CSV table of C-alpha atoms in Angstrom, one decimal:
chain,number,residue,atom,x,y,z
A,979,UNK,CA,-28.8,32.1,22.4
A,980,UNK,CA,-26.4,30.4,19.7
A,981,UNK,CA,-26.6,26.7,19.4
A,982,UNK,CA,-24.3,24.8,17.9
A,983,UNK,CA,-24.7,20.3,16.4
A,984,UNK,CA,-21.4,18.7,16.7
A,985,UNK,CA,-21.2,15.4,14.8
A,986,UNK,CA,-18.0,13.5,14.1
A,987,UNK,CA,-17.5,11.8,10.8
A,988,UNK,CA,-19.7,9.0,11.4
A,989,UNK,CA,-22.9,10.8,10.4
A,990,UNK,CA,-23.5,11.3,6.9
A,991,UNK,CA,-25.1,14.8,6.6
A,992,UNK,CA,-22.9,17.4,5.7
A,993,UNK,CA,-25.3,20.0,6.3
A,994,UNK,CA,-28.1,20.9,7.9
A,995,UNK,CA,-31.7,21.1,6.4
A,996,UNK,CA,-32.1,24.9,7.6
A,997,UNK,CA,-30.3,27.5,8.2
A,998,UNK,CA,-30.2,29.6,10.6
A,999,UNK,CA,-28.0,32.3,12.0
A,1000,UNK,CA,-28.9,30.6,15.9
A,1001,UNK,CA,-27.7,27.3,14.6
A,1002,UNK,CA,-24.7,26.1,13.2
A,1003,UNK,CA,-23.5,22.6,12.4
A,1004,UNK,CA,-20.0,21.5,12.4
A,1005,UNK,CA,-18.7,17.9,11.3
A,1006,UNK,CA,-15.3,16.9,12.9
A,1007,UNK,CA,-13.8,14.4,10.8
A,1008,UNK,CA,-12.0,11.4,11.4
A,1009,UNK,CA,-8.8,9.7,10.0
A,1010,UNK,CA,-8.9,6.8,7.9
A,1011,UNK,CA,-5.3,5.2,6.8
A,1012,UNK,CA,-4.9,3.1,3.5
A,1013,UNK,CA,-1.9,1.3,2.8
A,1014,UNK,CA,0.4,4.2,3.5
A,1015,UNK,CA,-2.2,6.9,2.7
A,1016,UNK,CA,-4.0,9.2,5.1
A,1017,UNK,CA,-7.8,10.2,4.4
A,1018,UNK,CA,-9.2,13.2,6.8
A,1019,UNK,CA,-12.9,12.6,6.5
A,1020,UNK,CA,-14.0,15.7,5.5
A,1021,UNK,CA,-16.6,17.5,3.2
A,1022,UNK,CA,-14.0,17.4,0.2
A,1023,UNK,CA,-12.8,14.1,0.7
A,1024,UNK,CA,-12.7,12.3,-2.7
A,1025,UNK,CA,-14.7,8.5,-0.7
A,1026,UNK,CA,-14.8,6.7,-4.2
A,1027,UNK,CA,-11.3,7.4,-4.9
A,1028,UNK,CA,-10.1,6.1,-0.8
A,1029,UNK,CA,-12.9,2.9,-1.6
A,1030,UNK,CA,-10.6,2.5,-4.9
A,1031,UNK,CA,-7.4,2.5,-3.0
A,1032,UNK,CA,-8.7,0.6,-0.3
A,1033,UNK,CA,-9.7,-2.6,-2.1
A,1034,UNK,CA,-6.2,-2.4,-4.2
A,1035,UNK,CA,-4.4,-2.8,-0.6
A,1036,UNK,CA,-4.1,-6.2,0.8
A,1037,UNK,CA,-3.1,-4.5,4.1
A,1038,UNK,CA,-5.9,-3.5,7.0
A,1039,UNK,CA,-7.3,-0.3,6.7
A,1040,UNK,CA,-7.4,1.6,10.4
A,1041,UNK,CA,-9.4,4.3,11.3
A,1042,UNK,CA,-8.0,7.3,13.9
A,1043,UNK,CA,-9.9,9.5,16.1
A,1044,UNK,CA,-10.3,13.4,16.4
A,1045,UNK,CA,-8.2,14.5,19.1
A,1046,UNK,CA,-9.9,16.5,22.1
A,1047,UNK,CA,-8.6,19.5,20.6
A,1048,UNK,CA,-10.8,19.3,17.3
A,1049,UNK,CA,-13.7,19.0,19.4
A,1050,UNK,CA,-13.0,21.8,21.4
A,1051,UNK,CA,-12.4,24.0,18.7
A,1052,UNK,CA,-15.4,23.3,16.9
A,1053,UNK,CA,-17.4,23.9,20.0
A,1054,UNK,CA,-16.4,27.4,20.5
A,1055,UNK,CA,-18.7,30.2,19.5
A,1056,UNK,CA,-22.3,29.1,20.8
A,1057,UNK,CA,-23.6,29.2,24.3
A,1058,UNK,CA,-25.4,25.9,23.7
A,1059,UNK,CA,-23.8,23.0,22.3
A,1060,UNK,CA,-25.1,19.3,21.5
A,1061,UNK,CA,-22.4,16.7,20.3
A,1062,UNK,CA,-22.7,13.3,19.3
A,1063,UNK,CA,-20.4,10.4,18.6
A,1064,UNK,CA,-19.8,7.1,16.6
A,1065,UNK,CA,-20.6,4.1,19.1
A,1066,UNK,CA,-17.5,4.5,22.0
A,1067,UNK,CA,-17.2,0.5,20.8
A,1068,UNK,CA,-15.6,1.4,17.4
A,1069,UNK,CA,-14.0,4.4,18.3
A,1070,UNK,CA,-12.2,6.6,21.0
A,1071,UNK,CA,-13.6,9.5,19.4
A,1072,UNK,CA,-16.8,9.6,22.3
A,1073,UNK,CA,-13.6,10.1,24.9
A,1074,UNK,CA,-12.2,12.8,23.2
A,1075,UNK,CA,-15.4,14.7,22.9
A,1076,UNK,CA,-15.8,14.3,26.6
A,1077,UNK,CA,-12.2,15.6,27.5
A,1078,UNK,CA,-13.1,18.9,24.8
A,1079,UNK,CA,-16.3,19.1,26.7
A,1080,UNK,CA,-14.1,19.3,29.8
A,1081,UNK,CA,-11.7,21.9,28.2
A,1082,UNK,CA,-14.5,24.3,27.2
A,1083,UNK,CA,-16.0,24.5,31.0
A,1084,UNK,CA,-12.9,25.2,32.3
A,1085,UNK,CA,-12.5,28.2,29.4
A,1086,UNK,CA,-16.0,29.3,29.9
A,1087,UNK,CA,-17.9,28.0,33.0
A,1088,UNK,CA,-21.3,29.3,31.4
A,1089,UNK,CA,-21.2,27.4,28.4
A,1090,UNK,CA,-23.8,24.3,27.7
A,1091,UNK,CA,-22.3,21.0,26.7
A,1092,UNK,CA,-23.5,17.8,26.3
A,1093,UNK,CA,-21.8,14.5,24.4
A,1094,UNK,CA,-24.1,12.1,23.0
A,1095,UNK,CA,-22.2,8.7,22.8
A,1096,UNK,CA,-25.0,7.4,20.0
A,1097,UNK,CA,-24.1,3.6,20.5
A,1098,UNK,CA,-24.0,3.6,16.5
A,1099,UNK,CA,-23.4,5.1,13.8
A,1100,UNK,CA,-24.3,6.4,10.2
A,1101,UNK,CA,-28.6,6.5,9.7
A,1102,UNK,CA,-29.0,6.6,13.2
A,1103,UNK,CA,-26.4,9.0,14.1
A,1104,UNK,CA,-28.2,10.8,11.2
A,1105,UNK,CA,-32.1,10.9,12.5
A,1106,UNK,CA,-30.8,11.8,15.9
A,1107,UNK,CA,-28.9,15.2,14.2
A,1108,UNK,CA,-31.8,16.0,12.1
A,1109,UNK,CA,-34.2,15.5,15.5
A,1110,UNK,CA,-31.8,17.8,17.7
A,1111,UNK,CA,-32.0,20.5,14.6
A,1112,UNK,CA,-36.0,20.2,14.3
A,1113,UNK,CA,-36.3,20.4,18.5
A,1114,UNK,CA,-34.1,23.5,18.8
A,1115,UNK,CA,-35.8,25.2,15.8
A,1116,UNK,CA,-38.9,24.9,17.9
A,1117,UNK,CA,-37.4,27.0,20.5
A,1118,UNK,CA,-37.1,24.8,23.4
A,1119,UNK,CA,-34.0,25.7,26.1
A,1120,UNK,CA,-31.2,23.4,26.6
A,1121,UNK,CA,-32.5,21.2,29.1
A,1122,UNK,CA,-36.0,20.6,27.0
A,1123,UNK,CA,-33.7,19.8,24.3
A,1124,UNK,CA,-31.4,17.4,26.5
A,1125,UNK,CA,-34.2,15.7,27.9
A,1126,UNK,CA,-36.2,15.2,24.3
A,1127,UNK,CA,-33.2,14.1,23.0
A,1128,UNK,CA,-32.2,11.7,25.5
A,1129,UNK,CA,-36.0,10.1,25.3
A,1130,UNK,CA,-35.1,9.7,21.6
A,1131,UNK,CA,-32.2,7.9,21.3
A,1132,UNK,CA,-33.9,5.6,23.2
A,1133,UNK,CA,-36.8,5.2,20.4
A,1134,UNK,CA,-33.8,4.6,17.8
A,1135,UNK,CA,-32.2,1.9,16.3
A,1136,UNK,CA,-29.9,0.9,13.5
A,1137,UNK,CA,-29.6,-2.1,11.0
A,1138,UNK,CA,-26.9,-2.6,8.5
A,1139,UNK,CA,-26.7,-5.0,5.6
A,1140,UNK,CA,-23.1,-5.7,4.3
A,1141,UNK,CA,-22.5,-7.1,0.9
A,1142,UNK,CA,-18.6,-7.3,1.0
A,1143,UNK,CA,-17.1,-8.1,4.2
A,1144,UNK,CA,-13.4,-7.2,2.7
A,1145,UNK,CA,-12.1,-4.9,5.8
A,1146,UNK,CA,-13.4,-6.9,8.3
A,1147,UNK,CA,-11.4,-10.1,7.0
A,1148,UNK,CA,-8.0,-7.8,6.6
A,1149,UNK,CA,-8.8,-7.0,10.2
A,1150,UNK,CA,-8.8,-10.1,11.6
A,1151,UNK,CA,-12.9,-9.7,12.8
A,1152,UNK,CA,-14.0,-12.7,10.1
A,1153,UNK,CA,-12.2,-16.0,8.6
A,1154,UNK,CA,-10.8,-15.2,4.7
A,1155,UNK,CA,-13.2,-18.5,4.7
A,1156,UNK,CA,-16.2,-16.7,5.7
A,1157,UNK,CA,-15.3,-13.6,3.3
A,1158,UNK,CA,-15.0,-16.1,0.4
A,1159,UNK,CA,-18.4,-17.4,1.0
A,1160,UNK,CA,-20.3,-14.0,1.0
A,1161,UNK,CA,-18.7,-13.1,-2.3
A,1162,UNK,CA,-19.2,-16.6,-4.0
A,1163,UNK,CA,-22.7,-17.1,-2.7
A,1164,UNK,CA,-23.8,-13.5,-2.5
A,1165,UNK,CA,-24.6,-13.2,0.9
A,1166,UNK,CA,-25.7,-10.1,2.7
A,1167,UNK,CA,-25.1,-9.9,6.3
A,1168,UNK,CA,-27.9,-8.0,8.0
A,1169,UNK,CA,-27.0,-6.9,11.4
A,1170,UNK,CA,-28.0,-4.3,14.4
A,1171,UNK,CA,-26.4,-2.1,17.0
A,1172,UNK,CA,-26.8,-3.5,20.4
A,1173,UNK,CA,-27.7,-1.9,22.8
A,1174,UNK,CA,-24.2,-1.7,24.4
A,1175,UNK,CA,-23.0,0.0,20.9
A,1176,UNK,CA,-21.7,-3.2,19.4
A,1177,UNK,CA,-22.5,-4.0,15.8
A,1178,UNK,CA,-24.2,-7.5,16.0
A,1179,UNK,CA,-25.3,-10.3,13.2
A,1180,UNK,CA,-29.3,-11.1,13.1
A,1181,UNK,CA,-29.2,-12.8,9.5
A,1182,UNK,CA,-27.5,-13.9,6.3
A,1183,UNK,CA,-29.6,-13.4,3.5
A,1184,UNK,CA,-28.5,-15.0,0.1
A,1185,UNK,CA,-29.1,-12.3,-2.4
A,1186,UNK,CA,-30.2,-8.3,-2.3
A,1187,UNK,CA,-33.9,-9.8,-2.7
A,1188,UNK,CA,-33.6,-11.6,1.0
A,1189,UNK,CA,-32.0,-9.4,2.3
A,1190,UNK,CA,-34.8,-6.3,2.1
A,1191,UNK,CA,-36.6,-9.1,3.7
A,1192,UNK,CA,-35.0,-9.4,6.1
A,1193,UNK,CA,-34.3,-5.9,7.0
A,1194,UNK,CA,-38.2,-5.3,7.3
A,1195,UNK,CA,-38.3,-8.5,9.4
A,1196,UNK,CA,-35.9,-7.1,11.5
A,1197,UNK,CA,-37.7,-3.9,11.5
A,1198,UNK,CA,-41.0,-4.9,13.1
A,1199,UNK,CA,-39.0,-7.6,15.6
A,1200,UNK,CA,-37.4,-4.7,16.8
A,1201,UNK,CA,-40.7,-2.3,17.6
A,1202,UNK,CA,-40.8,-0.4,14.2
A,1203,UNK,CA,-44.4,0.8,13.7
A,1204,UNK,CA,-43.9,3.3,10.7
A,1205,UNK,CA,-41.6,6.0,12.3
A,1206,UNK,CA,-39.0,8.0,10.3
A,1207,UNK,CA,-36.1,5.6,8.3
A,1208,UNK,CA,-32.7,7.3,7.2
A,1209,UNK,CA,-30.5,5.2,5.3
A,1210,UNK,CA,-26.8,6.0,4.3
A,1211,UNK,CA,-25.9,3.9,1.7
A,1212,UNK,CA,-22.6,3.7,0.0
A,1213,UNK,CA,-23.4,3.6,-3.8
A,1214,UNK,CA,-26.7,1.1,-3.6
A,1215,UNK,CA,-29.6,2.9,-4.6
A,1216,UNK,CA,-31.4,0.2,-5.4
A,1217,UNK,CA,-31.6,-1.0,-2.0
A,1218,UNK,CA,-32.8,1.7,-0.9
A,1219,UNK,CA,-35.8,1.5,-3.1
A,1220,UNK,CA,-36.8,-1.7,-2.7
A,1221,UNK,CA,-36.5,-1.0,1.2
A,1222,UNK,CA,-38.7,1.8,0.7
A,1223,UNK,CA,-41.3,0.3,-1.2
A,1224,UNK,CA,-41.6,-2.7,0.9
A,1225,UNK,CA,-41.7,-0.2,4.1
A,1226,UNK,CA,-44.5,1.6,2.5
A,1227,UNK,CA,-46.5,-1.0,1.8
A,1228,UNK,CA,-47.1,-1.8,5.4
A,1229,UNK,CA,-46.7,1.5,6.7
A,1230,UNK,CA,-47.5,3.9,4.1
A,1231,UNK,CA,-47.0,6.6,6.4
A,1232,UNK,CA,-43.4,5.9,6.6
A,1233,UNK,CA,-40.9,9.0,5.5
A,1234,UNK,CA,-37.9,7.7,4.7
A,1235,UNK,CA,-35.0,9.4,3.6
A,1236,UNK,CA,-31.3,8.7,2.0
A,1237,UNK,CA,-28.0,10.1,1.9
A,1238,UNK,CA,-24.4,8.7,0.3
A,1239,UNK,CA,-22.1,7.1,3.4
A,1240,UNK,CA,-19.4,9.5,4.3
A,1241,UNK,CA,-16.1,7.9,4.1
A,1242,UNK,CA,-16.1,6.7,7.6
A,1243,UNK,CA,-19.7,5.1,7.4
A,1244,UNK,CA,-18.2,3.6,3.3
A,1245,UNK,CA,-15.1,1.8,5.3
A,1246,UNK,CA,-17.4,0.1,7.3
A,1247,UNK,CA,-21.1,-0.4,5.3
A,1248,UNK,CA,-17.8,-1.2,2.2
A,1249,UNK,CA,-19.6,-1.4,-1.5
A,1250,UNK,CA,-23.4,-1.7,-2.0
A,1251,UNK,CA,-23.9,-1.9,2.4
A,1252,UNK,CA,-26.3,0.4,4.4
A,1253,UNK,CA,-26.9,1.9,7.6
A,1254,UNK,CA,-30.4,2.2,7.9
A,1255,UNK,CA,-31.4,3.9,11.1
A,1256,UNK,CA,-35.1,4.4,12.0
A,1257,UNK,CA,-37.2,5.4,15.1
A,1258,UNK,CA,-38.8,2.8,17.0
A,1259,UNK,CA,-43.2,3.0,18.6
Protein backbone atom coordinates (compact mmCIF):
# COMPACT_ATOMS: atom_id res chain seq x y z
CA UNK A 1 0.00 0.00 0.00
CA UNK A 2 1.15 3.73 -0.77
CA UNK A 3 1.82 6.06 2.03
CA UNK A 4 1.95 9.34 1.89
CA UNK A 5 3.76 12.37 4.98
CA UNK A 6 1.85 15.53 4.72
CA UNK A 7 3.64 18.43 6.47
CA UNK A 8 2.61 22.09 6.23
CA UNK A 9 5.25 24.79 6.00
CA UNK A 10 6.16 24.76 9.45
CA UNK A 11 8.56 21.84 9.25
CA UNK A 12 11.77 22.42 7.79
CA UNK A 13 12.63 19.30 5.79
CA UNK A 14 12.04 19.53 2.23
CA UNK A 15 12.56 16.06 1.64
CA UNK A 16 12.68 12.96 2.95
CA UNK A 17 15.95 10.95 3.95
CA UNK A 18 14.81 7.88 1.61
CA UNK A 19 13.16 7.33 -1.04
CA UNK A 20 10.96 5.12 -1.89
CA UNK A 21 8.33 4.46 -4.47
CA UNK A 22 5.67 3.40 -1.20
CA UNK A 23 6.36 6.68 0.28
CA UNK A 24 6.04 10.10 -0.82
CA UNK A 25 6.32 13.42 1.08
CA UNK A 26 4.57 16.43 0.22
CA UNK A 27 4.99 20.00 2.02
CA UNK A 28 1.91 22.27 1.70
CA UNK A 29 3.07 25.73 2.13
CA UNK A 30 1.80 28.58 3.88
CA UNK A 31 1.44 32.36 3.10
CA UNK A 32 3.42 34.84 4.64
CA UNK A 33 2.56 38.76 3.67
CA UNK A 34 5.26 41.58 3.83
CA UNK A 35 4.38 44.99 3.53
CA UNK A 36 2.34 44.53 0.44
CA UNK A 37 4.14 41.40 -0.79
CA UNK A 38 2.95 37.85 -0.75
CA UNK A 39 5.51 34.83 0.05
CA UNK A 40 4.05 31.19 -0.72
CA UNK A 41 6.28 29.08 1.46
CA UNK A 42 7.51 26.81 -0.86
CA UNK A 43 10.69 24.77 -1.84
CA UNK A 44 11.85 27.74 -4.16
CA UNK A 45 11.09 30.43 -1.99
CA UNK A 46 13.97 32.92 -1.91
CA UNK A 47 13.63 33.11 2.80
CA UNK A 48 16.75 35.49 2.92
CA UNK A 49 15.43 37.77 0.34
CA UNK A 50 11.49 37.82 2.41
CA UNK A 51 13.91 38.20 5.97
CA UNK A 52 15.39 41.29 3.92
CA UNK A 53 12.09 42.75 2.99
CA UNK A 54 10.71 42.06 6.21
CA UNK A 55 13.01 43.96 8.50
CA UNK A 56 12.85 47.03 5.86
CA UNK A 57 8.83 47.17 6.67
CA UNK A 58 7.83 48.94 9.74
CA UNK A 59 4.36 47.31 9.19
CA UNK A 60 3.40 43.65 10.86
CA UNK A 61 4.13 40.83 8.95
CA UNK A 62 0.96 38.11 8.93
CA UNK A 63 1.02 34.72 8.08
CA UNK A 64 -2.11 32.88 6.12
CA UNK A 65 -3.11 29.35 6.17
CA UNK A 66 -3.45 26.57 3.39
CA UNK A 67 -6.94 26.23 2.53
CA UNK A 68 -8.70 22.71 2.90
CA UNK A 69 -8.30 22.37 -0.58
CA UNK A 70 -4.38 22.24 -0.68
CA UNK A 71 -4.48 19.61 1.80
CA UNK A 72 -6.85 17.59 0.03
CA UNK A 73 -5.00 17.72 -3.03
CA UNK A 74 -1.89 16.76 -1.71
CA UNK A 75 -3.39 13.80 -0.04
CA UNK A 76 -4.66 12.18 -3.02
CA UNK A 77 -2.84 9.29 -4.50
CA UNK A 78 -1.85 6.96 -1.45
CA UNK A 79 -4.14 4.61 0.49
CA UNK A 80 -2.40 5.72 3.73
CA UNK A 81 -1.83 9.12 4.74
CA UNK A 82 -0.17 10.78 7.90
CA UNK A 83 -0.47 14.69 8.22
CA UNK A 84 0.82 16.95 10.59
CA UNK A 85 0.41 20.63 11.50
CA UNK A 86 2.01 23.81 13.03
CA UNK A 87 0.59 24.18 16.77
CA UNK A 88 -3.60 24.96 15.97
CA UNK A 89 -2.41 28.06 18.55
CA UNK A 90 -0.48 29.90 15.73
CA UNK A 91 -2.35 28.88 12.94
CA UNK A 92 -5.75 27.72 11.38
CA UNK A 93 -3.89 25.59 9.16
CA UNK A 94 -4.61 22.14 11.84
CA UNK A 95 -8.56 23.08 10.80
CA UNK A 96 -8.11 23.07 7.39
CA UNK A 97 -6.21 19.74 7.30
CA UNK A 98 -9.10 18.37 9.27
CA UNK A 99 -11.88 19.64 6.80
CA UNK A 100 -9.37 18.02 3.69
CA UNK A 101 -9.30 14.97 5.74
CA UNK A 102 -13.04 15.16 5.70
CA UNK A 103 -13.22 15.82 1.91
CA UNK A 104 -11.07 12.84 1.02
CA UNK A 105 -13.41 10.19 3.08
CA UNK A 106 -16.32 11.39 1.49
CA UNK A 107 -14.31 10.86 -2.18
CA UNK A 108 -12.89 7.69 -1.13
CA UNK A 109 -14.39 5.98 1.96
CA UNK A 110 -11.33 3.39 2.04
CA UNK A 111 -8.71 5.85 2.35
CA UNK A 112 -6.54 6.22 5.74
CA UNK A 113 -6.22 9.65 7.20
CA UNK A 114 -4.96 10.93 10.14
CA UNK A 115 -4.06 14.84 11.20
CA UNK A 116 -1.46 15.33 13.66
CA UNK A 117 -2.06 18.82 15.34
CA UNK A 118 1.87 18.78 16.61
CA UNK A 119 1.26 21.53 19.37
CA UNK A 120 4.64 23.14 17.79
CA UNK A 121 6.40 23.67 15.33
CA UNK A 122 9.82 23.68 13.34
CA UNK A 123 12.57 20.86 15.16
CA UNK A 124 9.83 19.07 16.59
CA UNK A 125 7.51 19.10 13.77
CA UNK A 126 10.77 17.83 12.16
CA UNK A 127 11.82 14.64 14.52
CA UNK A 128 8.11 13.62 14.46
CA UNK A 129 8.31 13.53 10.17
CA UNK A 130 11.58 11.80 10.16
CA UNK A 131 10.06 9.20 13.01
CA UNK A 132 6.73 8.63 10.92
CA UNK A 133 9.24 7.98 7.71
CA UNK A 134 11.67 5.50 9.75
CA UNK A 135 8.21 3.58 11.39
CA UNK A 136 6.60 3.11 8.01
CA UNK A 137 9.85 2.03 6.32
CA UNK A 138 9.83 -0.76 8.88
CA UNK A 139 6.68 -2.01 7.49
CA UNK A 140 4.22 -1.56 10.19
CA UNK A 141 0.26 -1.05 8.97
CA UNK A 142 -1.48 2.16 9.66
CA UNK A 143 -2.74 1.57 12.96
CA UNK A 144 0.93 0.38 14.32
CA UNK A 145 2.03 3.54 12.77
CA UNK A 146 -0.85 5.74 14.42
CA UNK A 147 -0.42 4.24 17.66
CA UNK A 148 3.73 4.59 17.67
CA UNK A 149 3.27 7.86 16.56
CA UNK A 150 0.83 9.11 18.87
CA UNK A 151 3.13 7.51 21.90
CA UNK A 152 5.85 9.75 20.36
CA UNK A 153 4.63 12.99 20.23
CA UNK A 154 4.11 12.55 23.63
CA UNK A 155 8.11 11.81 24.25
CA UNK A 156 8.73 15.32 22.28
CA UNK A 157 9.37 18.61 23.01
CA UNK A 158 10.46 21.94 21.63
CA UNK A 159 12.70 24.91 22.84
CA UNK A 160 13.40 28.06 21.02
CA UNK A 161 15.84 30.75 21.72
CA UNK A 162 15.06 34.22 19.90
CA UNK A 163 17.70 36.79 19.39
CA UNK A 164 15.49 39.51 17.71
CA UNK A 165 12.09 39.83 18.81
CA UNK A 166 11.33 42.40 15.74
CA UNK A 167 7.78 40.67 14.49
CA UNK A 168 6.54 40.05 17.73
CA UNK A 169 6.83 43.91 18.77
CA UNK A 170 5.20 44.96 15.08
CA UNK A 171 2.46 42.55 16.23
CA UNK A 172 1.56 43.89 19.24
CA UNK A 173 2.79 40.39 21.35
CA UNK A 174 5.88 42.53 23.23
CA UNK A 175 6.42 46.35 24.35
CA UNK A 176 8.78 48.34 21.54
CA UNK A 177 10.35 48.72 25.31
CA UNK A 178 10.96 45.15 25.75
CA UNK A 179 12.34 44.87 21.96
CA UNK A 180 14.77 47.66 22.69
CA UNK A 181 16.22 45.88 25.52
CA UNK A 182 16.97 42.52 23.81
CA UNK A 183 18.75 44.33 21.07
CA UNK A 184 20.76 46.78 23.37
CA UNK A 185 21.59 44.18 26.02
CA UNK A 186 21.75 41.12 23.80
CA UNK A 187 19.27 39.05 25.27
CA UNK A 188 18.12 35.77 24.07
CA UNK A 189 14.71 34.62 24.94
CA UNK A 190 14.71 30.92 25.53
CA UNK A 191 11.22 29.53 25.51
CA UNK A 192 9.15 26.12 25.13
CA UNK A 193 5.94 24.77 23.59
CA UNK A 194 3.34 24.09 26.18
CA UNK A 195 1.74 21.53 26.31
CA UNK A 196 -1.56 23.24 25.03
CA UNK A 197 0.68 24.34 21.77
CA UNK A 198 1.46 27.87 23.09
CA UNK A 199 4.95 29.16 22.69
CA UNK A 200 5.95 29.97 26.38
CA UNK A 201 9.10 32.10 28.04
CA UNK A 202 11.42 29.87 30.55
CA UNK A 203 14.48 32.36 30.45
CA UNK A 204 16.35 35.44 29.28
CA UNK A 205 19.85 34.76 28.84
CA UNK A 206 22.19 37.84 28.20
CA UNK A 207 24.46 36.73 25.49
CA UNK A 208 24.66 33.43 22.92
CA UNK A 209 27.06 31.98 25.74
CA UNK A 210 23.95 31.93 28.41
CA UNK A 211 21.85 31.13 26.46
CA UNK A 212 23.22 27.37 25.23
CA UNK A 213 23.12 27.23 28.94
CA UNK A 214 20.22 27.58 29.36
CA UNK A 215 18.85 25.56 26.62
CA UNK A 216 20.66 22.40 28.11
CA UNK A 217 19.13 23.52 31.49
CA UNK A 218 15.99 23.47 30.04
CA UNK A 219 16.69 20.23 28.41
CA UNK A 220 17.24 18.05 31.44
CA UNK A 221 14.32 20.08 33.57
CA UNK A 222 12.18 18.93 30.91
CA UNK A 223 13.12 14.95 30.96
CA UNK A 224 15.87 14.98 28.20
CA UNK A 225 18.18 11.94 28.84
CA UNK A 226 20.14 11.86 25.49
CA UNK A 227 17.37 11.24 22.89
CA UNK A 228 17.54 12.59 19.28
CA UNK A 229 17.86 16.76 18.93
CA UNK A 230 16.76 18.46 15.52
CA UNK A 231 17.37 22.03 15.39
CA UNK A 232 16.22 24.41 12.57
CA UNK A 233 17.98 27.40 12.81
CA UNK A 234 17.64 30.41 10.67
CA UNK A 235 21.28 31.36 9.68
CA UNK A 236 23.10 30.60 13.34
CA UNK A 237 25.34 27.81 12.96
CA UNK A 238 27.20 28.59 15.63
CA UNK A 239 24.58 27.91 18.00
CA UNK A 240 24.12 24.94 16.86
CA UNK A 241 27.53 23.91 17.68
CA UNK A 242 27.96 24.99 20.81
CA UNK A 243 24.52 23.32 21.62
CA UNK A 244 25.89 20.26 20.29
CA UNK A 245 29.04 20.07 21.98
CA UNK A 246 27.58 20.94 25.28
CA UNK A 247 24.81 18.03 24.65
CA UNK A 248 27.55 15.69 24.03
CA UNK A 249 29.36 16.22 26.75
CA UNK A 250 26.78 14.86 29.02
CA UNK A 251 25.24 12.59 26.71
CA UNK A 252 27.64 11.58 24.20
CA UNK A 253 25.24 9.35 22.74
CA UNK A 254 23.20 12.19 21.66
CA UNK A 255 22.51 12.45 17.59
CA UNK A 256 21.67 15.63 16.85
CA UNK A 257 20.91 17.00 13.68
CA UNK A 258 20.25 20.58 11.80
CA UNK A 259 18.55 22.03 9.01
CA UNK A 260 18.00 25.99 7.73
CA UNK A 261 14.34 27.35 9.08
CA UNK A 262 11.89 27.35 6.24
CA UNK A 263 10.42 30.75 5.80
CA UNK A 264 7.53 30.08 8.04
CA UNK A 265 9.79 28.70 10.97
CA UNK A 266 12.55 32.20 9.84
CA UNK A 267 9.35 34.63 10.55
CA UNK A 268 9.04 33.43 13.79
CA UNK A 269 12.73 31.97 15.22
CA UNK A 270 13.58 35.84 13.03
CA UNK A 271 17.69 36.18 12.61
CA UNK A 272 20.22 33.93 14.51
CA UNK A 273 16.74 32.02 16.58
CA UNK A 274 16.26 28.18 16.72
CA UNK A 275 13.72 25.63 17.10
CA UNK A 276 15.34 22.86 18.70
CA UNK A 277 13.05 19.95 19.06
CA UNK A 278 14.27 16.75 20.83
CA UNK A 279 12.76 13.51 22.31
CA UNK A 280 12.15 13.31 25.83
CA UNK A 281 13.24 9.53 28.45
Amino acid sequence: MKWKIVADSGCDLLELKSSSEMLTYERVPLTLRVGDEAYTDSLDLDVDQMMTAMYQTSKATTSSCPSPDAFFQAYRGAENVIAITITGTLSGSHNSARLAKEMLIEEDPNVNVHVIDSLSAGGEMDLIVLELERLINQGLDYQEVVDAITSYTQKSGLLFVLAKVDNLVKNGRLSKLIGTVVGLLNIRMVGCASAEGRLDLLQKARGQKKAVLSVVEELEKAGYQGGKIFIAQRNNEKICQQITEKVQEKFPQAIIETCPTSGLCSFYAEEEGILLGYEKA
